[in-house]
């Protein structure tokens, strides 16, 4: 999609207030930015909306937990980045603050809603950035801007100090230019120290989703299920067992698409032709 009819192209940052790390650690020498729906102490969290900012003018008294983790691991904070208004779009266009440039394709949109974070990373203004992903808001801009994007499983990274969109699905995600930096940041935010790295993960197959997909799709997916079962512990469940039983899952699947969660989350690699939806 071209930006010809979009608002002005903008610097990806809402502000560039620096916070130095608390101590040396695994992220020494790395710089990062946060999407403007993640709290930074003594700065109003704007949520991509002047109206929201005016109506919620109280400054947070503390950083979000994810910010604290990164500063404690040696990373340097370089500023807040533009978000689509109220984080409610996958385009990356913001009529109030401008549309962050897509450094890899300047005539095209960056994708959203974590548009500024993706733009800042792709433009080498920071080493990594955090966004939020409810239905693709890290993975889409990462794919559009040609960088790595990681959406963890729900609850794997703390959302304390993060403004909600849909709390049952909201996650904090990571964007980087390299897999090596992504691995380091994941190690900090997922609090992996002390865990057994050799323990196989458990993957849950949501049976009724596969049934709704139809016979041909189930046949295509079957070899992948078998391969996963060879590498991981597996279990099965239905959507009604793991969430509210009153939801019309057939309608949800047919209109929006669903995917079963894994403990490892979803990664979109640079140049990946497909984006899984969450």
PDB file of C-alpha atoms in Angstrom:
ATOM      1  CA  UNK A   1       0.000   0.000   0.000  1.00  0.00           C
ATOM      2  CA  UNK A   2       1.445   3.348  -1.023  1.00  0.00           C
ATOM      3  CA  UNK A   3       1.625   6.345   1.332  1.00  0.00           C
ATOM      4  CA  UNK A   4       0.570   8.780  -1.436  1.00  0.00           C
ATOM      5  CA  UNK A   5      -2.731   9.641   0.320  1.00  0.00           C
ATOM      6  CA  UNK A   6      -1.443   9.172   3.856  1.00  0.00           C
ATOM      7  CA  UNK A   7      -0.635  11.951   6.346  1.00  0.00           C
ATOM      8  CA  UNK A   8       2.853  13.429   6.380  1.00  0.00           C
ATOM      9  CA  UNK A   9       5.757  11.072   6.981  1.00  0.00           C
ATOM     10  CA  UNK A  10       7.121  11.555  10.472  1.00  0.00           C
ATOM     11  CA  UNK A  11      10.078  10.815  12.662  1.00  0.00           C
ATOM     12  CA  UNK A  12       9.168   7.617  14.515  1.00  0.00           C
ATOM     13  CA  UNK A  13       9.680   9.167  17.952  1.00  0.00           C
ATOM     14  CA  UNK A  14       7.114  10.961  20.089  1.00  0.00           C
ATOM     15  CA  UNK A  15       9.963  12.078  22.336  1.00  0.00           C
ATOM     16  CA  UNK A  16      13.632  11.252  22.855  1.00  0.00           C
ATOM     17  CA  UNK A  17      14.041  11.355  26.628  1.00  0.00           C
ATOM     18  CA  UNK A  18      16.973   9.115  27.552  1.00  0.00           C
ATOM     19  CA  UNK A  19      17.089   6.812  30.577  1.00  0.00           C
ATOM     20  CA  UNK A  20      20.430   5.222  31.402  1.00  0.00           C
ATOM     21  CA  UNK A  21      20.639   1.583  32.516  1.00  0.00           C
ATOM     22  CA  UNK A  22      20.593   0.751  36.211  1.00  0.00           C
ATOM     23  CA  UNK A  23      23.410  -1.770  35.991  1.00  0.00           C
ATOM     24  CA  UNK A  24      25.474  -3.740  33.479  1.00  0.00           C
ATOM     25  CA  UNK A  25      23.944  -6.917  32.128  1.00  0.00           C
ATOM     26  CA  UNK A  26      23.078  -9.034  29.110  1.00  0.00           C
ATOM     27  CA  UNK A  27      22.000  -5.986  27.080  1.00  0.00           C
ATOM     28  CA  UNK A  28      25.104  -3.836  27.628  1.00  0.00           C
ATOM     29  CA  UNK A  29      25.620  -1.303  24.855  1.00  0.00           C
ATOM     30  CA  UNK A  30      22.173  -1.793  23.296  1.00  0.00           C
ATOM     31  CA  UNK A  31      19.623   0.990  22.854  1.00  0.00           C
ATOM     32  CA  UNK A  32      15.852   0.643  22.737  1.00  0.00           C
ATOM     33  CA  UNK A  33      12.548   2.481  22.339  1.00  0.00           C
ATOM     34  CA  UNK A  34       9.014   1.856  23.600  1.00  0.00           C
ATOM     35  CA  UNK A  35       5.671   2.216  21.879  1.00  0.00           C
ATOM     36  CA  UNK A  36       3.619   5.085  23.300  1.00  0.00           C
ATOM     37  CA  UNK A  37       1.184   2.829  25.130  1.00  0.00           C
ATOM     38  CA  UNK A  38       3.861   1.595  27.563  1.00  0.00           C
ATOM     39  CA  UNK A  39       4.429   3.637  30.727  1.00  0.00           C
ATOM     40  CA  UNK A  40       7.586   5.603  31.393  1.00  0.00           C
ATOM     41  CA  UNK A  41       7.696   7.284  34.790  1.00  0.00           C
ATOM     42  CA  UNK A  42       6.819  10.986  34.846  1.00  0.00           C
ATOM     43  CA  UNK A  43       5.720  10.988  31.168  1.00  0.00           C
ATOM     44  CA  UNK A  44       2.071  10.975  30.110  1.00  0.00           C
ATOM     45  CA  UNK A  45       1.369   7.871  28.036  1.00  0.00           C
ATOM     46  CA  UNK A  46      -0.207   9.243  24.861  1.00  0.00           C
ATOM     47  CA  UNK A  47      -1.656   6.098  23.214  1.00  0.00           C
ATOM     48  CA  UNK A  48      -1.329   7.724  19.794  1.00  0.00           C
ATOM     49  CA  UNK A  49      -4.221  10.083  20.531  1.00  0.00           C
ATOM     50  CA  UNK A  50      -4.176  13.758  21.603  1.00  0.00           C
ATOM     51  CA  UNK A  51      -7.713  13.339  22.915  1.00  0.00           C
ATOM     52  CA  UNK A  52      -6.702  10.389  25.073  1.00  0.00           C
ATOM     53  CA  UNK A  53      -3.624  12.246  26.318  1.00  0.00           C
ATOM     54  CA  UNK A  54      -5.657  15.316  27.331  1.00  0.00           C
ATOM     55  CA  UNK A  55      -8.250  13.193  29.127  1.00  0.00           C
ATOM     56  CA  UNK A  56      -5.645  11.022  30.911  1.00  0.00           C
ATOM     57  CA  UNK A  57      -3.047  13.616  31.829  1.00  0.00           C
ATOM     58  CA  UNK A  58      -1.797  11.937  35.024  1.00  0.00           C
ATOM     59  CA  UNK A  59       1.856  10.949  34.767  1.00  0.00           C
ATOM     60  CA  UNK A  60       2.737   7.355  35.711  1.00  0.00           C
ATOM     61  CA  UNK A  61       4.695   7.165  38.938  1.00  0.00           C
ATOM     62  CA  UNK A  62       6.714   4.143  37.793  1.00  0.00           C
ATOM     63  CA  UNK A  63       8.049   2.525  34.654  1.00  0.00           C
ATOM     64  CA  UNK A  64       6.267  -0.451  33.123  1.00  0.00           C
ATOM     65  CA  UNK A  65       7.742  -3.768  34.295  1.00  0.00           C
ATOM     66  CA  UNK A  66       9.222  -4.494  30.848  1.00  0.00           C
ATOM     67  CA  UNK A  67      11.035  -1.116  30.925  1.00  0.00           C
ATOM     68  CA  UNK A  68      12.450  -1.913  34.366  1.00  0.00           C
ATOM     69  CA  UNK A  69      13.682  -5.303  33.146  1.00  0.00           C
ATOM     70  CA  UNK A  70      15.529  -3.786  30.196  1.00  0.00           C
ATOM     71  CA  UNK A  71      17.167  -0.994  32.202  1.00  0.00           C
ATOM     72  CA  UNK A  72      18.205  -3.557  34.805  1.00  0.00           C
ATOM     73  CA  UNK A  73      19.876  -5.653  32.096  1.00  0.00           C
ATOM     74  CA  UNK A  74      22.103  -2.852  30.795  1.00  0.00           C
ATOM     75  CA  UNK A  75      20.057  -1.380  27.909  1.00  0.00           C
ATOM     76  CA  UNK A  76      19.703   2.382  27.350  1.00  0.00           C
ATOM     77  CA  UNK A  77      16.245   3.850  26.682  1.00  0.00           C
ATOM     78  CA  UNK A  78      16.111   6.376  23.828  1.00  0.00           C
ATOM     79  CA  UNK A  79      12.463   7.424  23.672  1.00  0.00           C
ATOM     80  CA  UNK A  80       8.788   6.732  23.007  1.00  0.00           C
ATOM     81  CA  UNK A  81       7.559   5.910  19.501  1.00  0.00           C
ATOM     82  CA  UNK A  82       4.413   6.687  17.521  1.00  0.00           C
ATOM     83  CA  UNK A  83       1.482   4.285  17.714  1.00  0.00           C
ATOM     84  CA  UNK A  84      -1.656   4.134  15.610  1.00  0.00           C
ATOM     85  CA  UNK A  85      -4.402   5.934  17.536  1.00  0.00           C
ATOM     86  CA  UNK A  86      -5.435   3.773  20.506  1.00  0.00           C
ATOM     87  CA  UNK A  87      -3.362   0.953  18.923  1.00  0.00           C
ATOM     88  CA  UNK A  88      -6.385   0.201  16.751  1.00  0.00           C
ATOM     89  CA  UNK A  89      -5.043  -0.380  13.242  1.00  0.00           C
ATOM     90  CA  UNK A  90      -2.563  -2.483  11.288  1.00  0.00           C
ATOM     91  CA  UNK A  91      -1.679   0.304   8.804  1.00  0.00           C
ATOM     92  CA  UNK A  92       0.727   2.486  10.779  1.00  0.00           C
ATOM     93  CA  UNK A  93      -1.028   5.715   9.769  1.00  0.00           C
ATOM     94  CA  UNK A  94      -1.614   8.377  12.438  1.00  0.00           C
ATOM     95  CA  UNK A  95      -3.469  11.535  11.389  1.00  0.00           C
ATOM     96  CA  UNK A  96      -2.261  13.472  14.440  1.00  0.00           C
ATOM     97  CA  UNK A  97       1.424  12.616  14.762  1.00  0.00           C
ATOM     98  CA  UNK A  98       2.213  11.576  11.204  1.00  0.00           C
ATOM     99  CA  UNK A  99       3.049   8.241   9.631  1.00  0.00           C
ATOM    100  CA  UNK A 100       6.497   6.869  10.554  1.00  0.00           C
ATOM    101  CA  UNK A 101       8.647   6.241   7.503  1.00  0.00           C
ATOM    102  CA  UNK A 102       9.260   2.717   6.277  1.00  0.00           C
ATOM    103  CA  UNK A 103      13.062   2.762   5.810  1.00  0.00           C
ATOM    104  CA  UNK A 104      13.017  -0.382   3.656  1.00  0.00           C
ATOM    105  CA  UNK A 105      10.242   0.889   1.347  1.00  0.00           C
ATOM    106  CA  UNK A 106       9.862   4.678   1.714  1.00  0.00           C
ATOM    107  CA  UNK A 107       6.851   4.853  -0.603  1.00  0.00           C
ATOM    108  CA  UNK A 108       4.875   2.342   1.471  1.00  0.00           C
ATOM    109  CA  UNK A 109       3.257   2.274   4.896  1.00  0.00           C
ATOM    110  CA  UNK A 110       5.214   0.890   7.858  1.00  0.00           C
ATOM    111  CA  UNK A 111       2.342  -1.204   9.219  1.00  0.00           C
ATOM    112  CA  UNK A 112       0.874  -0.838  12.677  1.00  0.00           C
ATOM    113  CA  UNK A 113      -0.024  -0.377  15.268  1.00  0.00           C
ATOM    114  CA  UNK A 114       3.590  -0.527  16.551  1.00  0.00           C
ATOM    115  CA  UNK A 115       4.612   1.602  13.576  1.00  0.00           C
ATOM    116  CA  UNK A 116       7.126   3.916  15.244  1.00  0.00           C
ATOM    117  CA  UNK A 117       8.929   1.072  16.973  1.00  0.00           C
ATOM    118  CA  UNK A 118       9.370  -0.813  13.688  1.00  0.00           C
ATOM    119  CA  UNK A 119      10.482   2.340  11.863  1.00  0.00           C
ATOM    120  CA  UNK A 120      13.057   3.220  14.542  1.00  0.00           C
ATOM    121  CA  UNK A 121      14.575  -0.270  14.450  1.00  0.00           C
ATOM    122  CA  UNK A 122      14.595  -0.567  10.659  1.00  0.00           C
ATOM    123  CA  UNK A 123      16.129   2.922  10.404  1.00  0.00           C
ATOM    124  CA  UNK A 124      18.924   1.952  12.845  1.00  0.00           C
ATOM    125  CA  UNK A 125      17.928   4.628  15.357  1.00  0.00           C
ATOM    126  CA  UNK A 126      17.810   1.993  18.115  1.00  0.00           C
ATOM    127  CA  UNK A 127      18.974  -1.613  18.368  1.00  0.00           C
ATOM    128  CA  UNK A 128      15.571  -2.932  19.383  1.00  0.00           C
ATOM    129  CA  UNK A 129      12.127  -1.702  20.343  1.00  0.00           C
ATOM    130  CA  UNK A 130       9.067  -2.931  22.150  1.00  0.00           C
ATOM    131  CA  UNK A 131       5.558  -2.772  20.780  1.00  0.00           C
ATOM    132  CA  UNK A 132       2.302  -4.466  21.644  1.00  0.00           C
ATOM    133  CA  UNK A 133       0.584  -7.200  19.666  1.00  0.00           C
ATOM    134  CA  UNK A 134      -3.092  -8.068  20.058  1.00  0.00           C
ATOM    135  CA  UNK A 135      -3.918  -9.127  16.502  1.00  0.00           C
ATOM    136  CA  UNK A 136      -0.670  -8.581  14.599  1.00  0.00           C
ATOM    137  CA  UNK A 137       0.544  -5.157  15.740  1.00  0.00           C
ATOM    138  CA  UNK A 138       4.172  -6.273  16.117  1.00  0.00           C
ATOM    139  CA  UNK A 139       4.284  -8.905  13.400  1.00  0.00           C
ATOM    140  CA  UNK A 140       2.729  -6.760  10.644  1.00  0.00           C
ATOM    141  CA  UNK A 141       5.045  -3.716  10.963  1.00  0.00           C
ATOM    142  CA  UNK A 142       8.050  -6.023  11.423  1.00  0.00           C
ATOM    143  CA  UNK A 143       7.207  -7.770   8.156  1.00  0.00           C
ATOM    144  CA  UNK A 144       6.505  -4.477   6.338  1.00  0.00           C
ATOM    145  CA  UNK A 145       9.804  -2.950   7.501  1.00  0.00           C
ATOM    146  CA  UNK A 146      11.944  -6.051   6.910  1.00  0.00           C
ATOM    147  CA  UNK A 147      12.960  -6.723  10.519  1.00  0.00           C
ATOM    148  CA  UNK A 148      12.462  -9.437  13.129  1.00  0.00           C
ATOM    149  CA  UNK A 149       9.199  -9.368  15.081  1.00  0.00           C
ATOM    150  CA  UNK A 150       8.283 -11.560  18.053  1.00  0.00           C
ATOM    151  CA  UNK A 151       4.875 -11.959  19.674  1.00  0.00           C
ATOM    152  CA  UNK A 152       5.115 -14.132  22.796  1.00  0.00           C
ATOM    153  CA  UNK A 153       2.332 -16.278  24.139  1.00  0.00           C
ATOM    154  CA  UNK A 154      -0.191 -14.367  26.208  1.00  0.00           C
ATOM    155  CA  UNK A 155       1.153 -13.674  29.698  1.00  0.00           C
ATOM    156  CA  UNK A 156       4.760 -14.645  28.947  1.00  0.00           C
ATOM    157  CA  UNK A 157       5.962 -11.019  29.228  1.00  0.00           C
ATOM    158  CA  UNK A 158       4.477  -8.720  31.862  1.00  0.00           C
ATOM    159  CA  UNK A 159       1.914  -6.175  30.642  1.00  0.00           C
ATOM    160  CA  UNK A 160       1.970  -4.275  33.937  1.00  0.00           C
ATOM    161  CA  UNK A 161       2.184  -0.608  32.992  1.00  0.00           C
ATOM    162  CA  UNK A 162       0.861  -1.203  29.456  1.00  0.00           C
ATOM    163  CA  UNK A 163      -2.405   0.395  28.321  1.00  0.00           C
ATOM    164  CA  UNK A 164      -4.918  -2.317  27.355  1.00  0.00           C
ATOM    165  CA  UNK A 165      -6.690  -2.836  24.051  1.00  0.00           C
ATOM    166  CA  UNK A 166      -8.106  -6.344  24.498  1.00  0.00           C
ATOM    167  CA  UNK A 167      -6.637  -7.733  27.742  1.00  0.00           C
ATOM    168  CA  UNK A 168      -7.359 -11.369  26.885  1.00  0.00           C
ATOM    169  CA  UNK A 169      -5.083 -11.068  23.840  1.00  0.00           C
ATOM    170  CA  UNK A 170      -2.666  -8.186  24.562  1.00  0.00           C
ATOM    171  CA  UNK A 171       1.043  -9.003  24.597  1.00  0.00           C
ATOM    172  CA  UNK A 172       4.302  -7.054  24.685  1.00  0.00           C
ATOM    173  CA  UNK A 173       6.369  -7.889  21.598  1.00  0.00           C
ATOM    174  CA  UNK A 174       9.949  -7.304  20.458  1.00  0.00           C
ATOM    175  CA  UNK A 175      11.400  -5.939  17.210  1.00  0.00           C
ATOM    176  CA  UNK A 176      15.064  -6.179  16.211  1.00  0.00           C
ATOM    177  CA  UNK A 177      17.254  -6.190  13.114  1.00  0.00           C
ATOM    178  CA  UNK A 178      19.028  -9.431  14.013  1.00  0.00           C
ATOM    179  CA  UNK A 179      18.136 -12.772  15.533  1.00  0.00           C
ATOM    180  CA  UNK A 180      21.057 -12.456  17.943  1.00  0.00           C
ATOM    181  CA  UNK A 181      19.684  -9.297  19.560  1.00  0.00           C
ATOM    182  CA  UNK A 182      16.185 -10.777  19.613  1.00  0.00           C
ATOM    183  CA  UNK A 183      17.491 -13.793  21.529  1.00  0.00           C
ATOM    184  CA  UNK A 184      19.173 -11.554  24.120  1.00  0.00           C
ATOM    185  CA  UNK A 185      16.078  -9.433  24.693  1.00  0.00           C
ATOM    186  CA  UNK A 186      13.852 -12.503  24.883  1.00  0.00           C
ATOM    187  CA  UNK A 187      16.162 -13.949  27.526  1.00  0.00           C
ATOM    188  CA  UNK A 188      15.641 -10.854  29.690  1.00  0.00           C
ATOM    189  CA  UNK A 189      11.904 -10.282  29.214  1.00  0.00           C
ATOM    190  CA  UNK A 190      10.944 -13.946  29.425  1.00  0.00           C
ATOM    191  CA  UNK A 191      12.960 -14.234  32.663  1.00  0.00           C
ATOM    192  CA  UNK A 192      14.656 -17.388  31.394  1.00  0.00           C
ATOM    193  CA  UNK A 193      17.542 -17.424  33.867  1.00  0.00           C
ATOM    194  CA  UNK A 194      17.283 -20.447  36.114  1.00  0.00           C
ATOM    195  CA  UNK A 195      15.035 -22.393  33.784  1.00  0.00           C
ATOM    196  CA  UNK A 196      16.137 -25.695  32.278  1.00  0.00           C
ATOM    197  CA  UNK A 197      16.927 -24.907  28.614  1.00  0.00           C
ATOM    198  CA  UNK A 198      16.817 -28.596  27.719  1.00  0.00           C
ATOM    199  CA  UNK A 199      13.235 -29.122  28.929  1.00  0.00           C
ATOM    200  CA  UNK A 200      11.022 -29.708  25.882  1.00  0.00           C
ATOM    201  CA  UNK A 201       8.152 -27.233  25.485  1.00  0.00           C
ATOM    202  CA  UNK A 202       4.523 -28.285  25.616  1.00  0.00           C
ATOM    203  CA  UNK A 203       2.361 -27.531  22.579  1.00  0.00           C
ATOM    204  CA  UNK A 204      -1.431 -27.521  22.794  1.00  0.00           C
ATOM    205  CA  UNK A 205      -3.393 -28.485  19.676  1.00  0.00           C
ATOM    206  CA  UNK A 206      -6.842 -26.894  19.687  1.00  0.00           C
ATOM    207  CA  UNK A 207      -8.852 -29.657  18.060  1.00  0.00           C
ATOM    208  CA  UNK A 208     -12.007 -27.807  17.077  1.00  0.00           C
ATOM    209  CA  UNK A 209      -9.996 -25.169  15.203  1.00  0.00           C
ATOM    210  CA  UNK A 210      -8.529 -27.887  13.001  1.00  0.00           C
ATOM    211  CA  UNK A 211     -12.004 -29.351  12.497  1.00  0.00           C
ATOM    212  CA  UNK A 212     -13.399 -25.984  11.457  1.00  0.00           C
ATOM    213  CA  UNK A 213     -10.559 -25.641   8.946  1.00  0.00           C
ATOM    214  CA  UNK A 214     -11.970 -28.529   6.936  1.00  0.00           C
ATOM    215  CA  UNK A 215     -10.652 -31.865   5.713  1.00  0.00           C
ATOM    216  CA  UNK A 216      -8.187 -30.615   3.104  1.00  0.00           C
ATOM    217  CA  UNK A 217      -6.553 -28.154   5.488  1.00  0.00           C
ATOM    218  CA  UNK A 218      -6.397 -30.815   8.212  1.00  0.00           C
ATOM    219  CA  UNK A 219      -4.563 -33.115   5.797  1.00  0.00           C
ATOM    220  CA  UNK A 220      -2.033 -30.385   5.008  1.00  0.00           C
ATOM    221  CA  UNK A 221      -1.445 -29.673   8.712  1.00  0.00           C
ATOM    222  CA  UNK A 222      -1.209 -33.317   9.825  1.00  0.00           C
ATOM    223  CA  UNK A 223       2.499 -33.811   8.902  1.00  0.00           C
ATOM    224  CA  UNK A 224       3.411 -30.660  10.807  1.00  0.00           C
ATOM    225  CA  UNK A 225       1.494 -31.866  13.852  1.00  0.00           C
ATOM    226  CA  UNK A 226       3.355 -35.180  13.749  1.00  0.00           C
ATOM    227  CA  UNK A 227       6.727 -33.421  13.434  1.00  0.00           C
ATOM    228  CA  UNK A 228       5.933 -31.129  16.365  1.00  0.00           C
ATOM    229  CA  UNK A 229       4.839 -34.142  18.411  1.00  0.00           C
ATOM    230  CA  UNK A 230       8.262 -35.719  17.803  1.00  0.00           C
ATOM    231  CA  UNK A 231      10.044 -32.689  19.264  1.00  0.00           C
ATOM    232  CA  UNK A 232       7.696 -31.484  22.005  1.00  0.00           C
ATOM    233  CA  UNK A 233       5.267 -32.660  24.609  1.00  0.00           C
ATOM    234  CA  UNK A 234       1.761 -32.226  23.231  1.00  0.00           C
ATOM    235  CA  UNK A 235      -1.754 -32.023  24.558  1.00  0.00           C
ATOM    236  CA  UNK A 236      -5.156 -31.358  23.033  1.00  0.00           C
ATOM    237  CA  UNK A 237      -7.990 -29.084  24.071  1.00  0.00           C
ATOM    238  CA  UNK A 238     -10.977 -27.270  22.653  1.00  0.00           C
ATOM    239  CA  UNK A 239     -11.489 -23.534  22.554  1.00  0.00           C
ATOM    240  CA  UNK A 240     -14.424 -23.840  24.942  1.00  0.00           C
ATOM    241  CA  UNK A 241     -12.144 -25.574  27.454  1.00  0.00           C
ATOM    242  CA  UNK A 242      -9.540 -22.840  27.448  1.00  0.00           C
ATOM    243  CA  UNK A 243     -11.729 -19.742  27.239  1.00  0.00           C
ATOM    244  CA  UNK A 244     -15.326 -18.566  27.585  1.00  0.00           C
ATOM    245  CA  UNK A 245     -17.827 -21.207  26.524  1.00  0.00           C
ATOM    246  CA  UNK A 246     -20.417 -18.700  25.274  1.00  0.00           C
ATOM    247  CA  UNK A 247     -18.304 -17.440  22.368  1.00  0.00           C
ATOM    248  CA  UNK A 248     -19.504 -18.426  18.897  1.00  0.00           C
ATOM    249  CA  UNK A 249     -16.222 -19.949  17.725  1.00  0.00           C
ATOM    250  CA  UNK A 250     -17.474 -20.901  14.263  1.00  0.00           C
ATOM    251  CA  UNK A 251     -18.380 -17.257  13.607  1.00  0.00           C
ATOM    252  CA  UNK A 252     -15.046 -16.076  15.052  1.00  0.00           C
ATOM    253  CA  UNK A 253     -13.036 -18.518  12.961  1.00  0.00           C
ATOM    254  CA  UNK A 254     -14.868 -17.781   9.712  1.00  0.00           C
ATOM    255  CA  UNK A 255     -14.719 -13.999  10.121  1.00  0.00           C
ATOM    256  CA  UNK A 256     -11.370 -13.336  11.756  1.00  0.00           C
ATOM    257  CA  UNK A 257      -9.277 -16.506  11.824  1.00  0.00           C
ATOM    258  CA  UNK A 258      -7.725 -18.014  14.912  1.00  0.00           C
ATOM    259  CA  UNK A 259      -4.530 -19.768  15.810  1.00  0.00           C
ATOM    260  CA  UNK A 260      -3.760 -22.015  18.735  1.00  0.00           C
ATOM    261  CA  UNK A 261      -1.209 -20.572  21.186  1.00  0.00           C
ATOM    262  CA  UNK A 262       2.170 -22.155  21.787  1.00  0.00           C
ATOM    263  CA  UNK A 263       4.473 -21.487  24.677  1.00  0.00           C
ATOM    264  CA  UNK A 264       7.170 -20.191  22.378  1.00  0.00           C
ATOM    265  CA  UNK A 265       5.055 -17.516  20.663  1.00  0.00           C
ATOM    266  CA  UNK A 266       5.224 -16.423  17.023  1.00  0.00           C
ATOM    267  CA  UNK A 267       8.186 -14.965  15.158  1.00  0.00           C
ATOM    268  CA  UNK A 268       8.024 -13.225  11.789  1.00  0.00           C
ATOM    269  CA  UNK A 269      11.394 -13.254  10.057  1.00  0.00           C
ATOM    270  CA  UNK A 270      12.582 -10.578   7.613  1.00  0.00           C
ATOM    271  CA  UNK A 271      11.184 -11.284   4.167  1.00  0.00           C
ATOM    272  CA  UNK A 272       8.647 -13.792   5.468  1.00  0.00           C
ATOM    273  CA  UNK A 273       5.797 -14.012   2.931  1.00  0.00           C
ATOM    274  CA  UNK A 274       3.158 -14.892   5.509  1.00  0.00           C
ATOM    275  CA  UNK A 275       2.057 -13.497   8.855  1.00  0.00           C
ATOM    276  CA  UNK A 276       0.206 -15.634  11.323  1.00  0.00           C
ATOM    277  CA  UNK A 277      -2.733 -13.988  13.023  1.00  0.00           C
ATOM    278  CA  UNK A 278      -3.291 -13.946  16.747  1.00  0.00           C
TER     279      UNK A 278
END
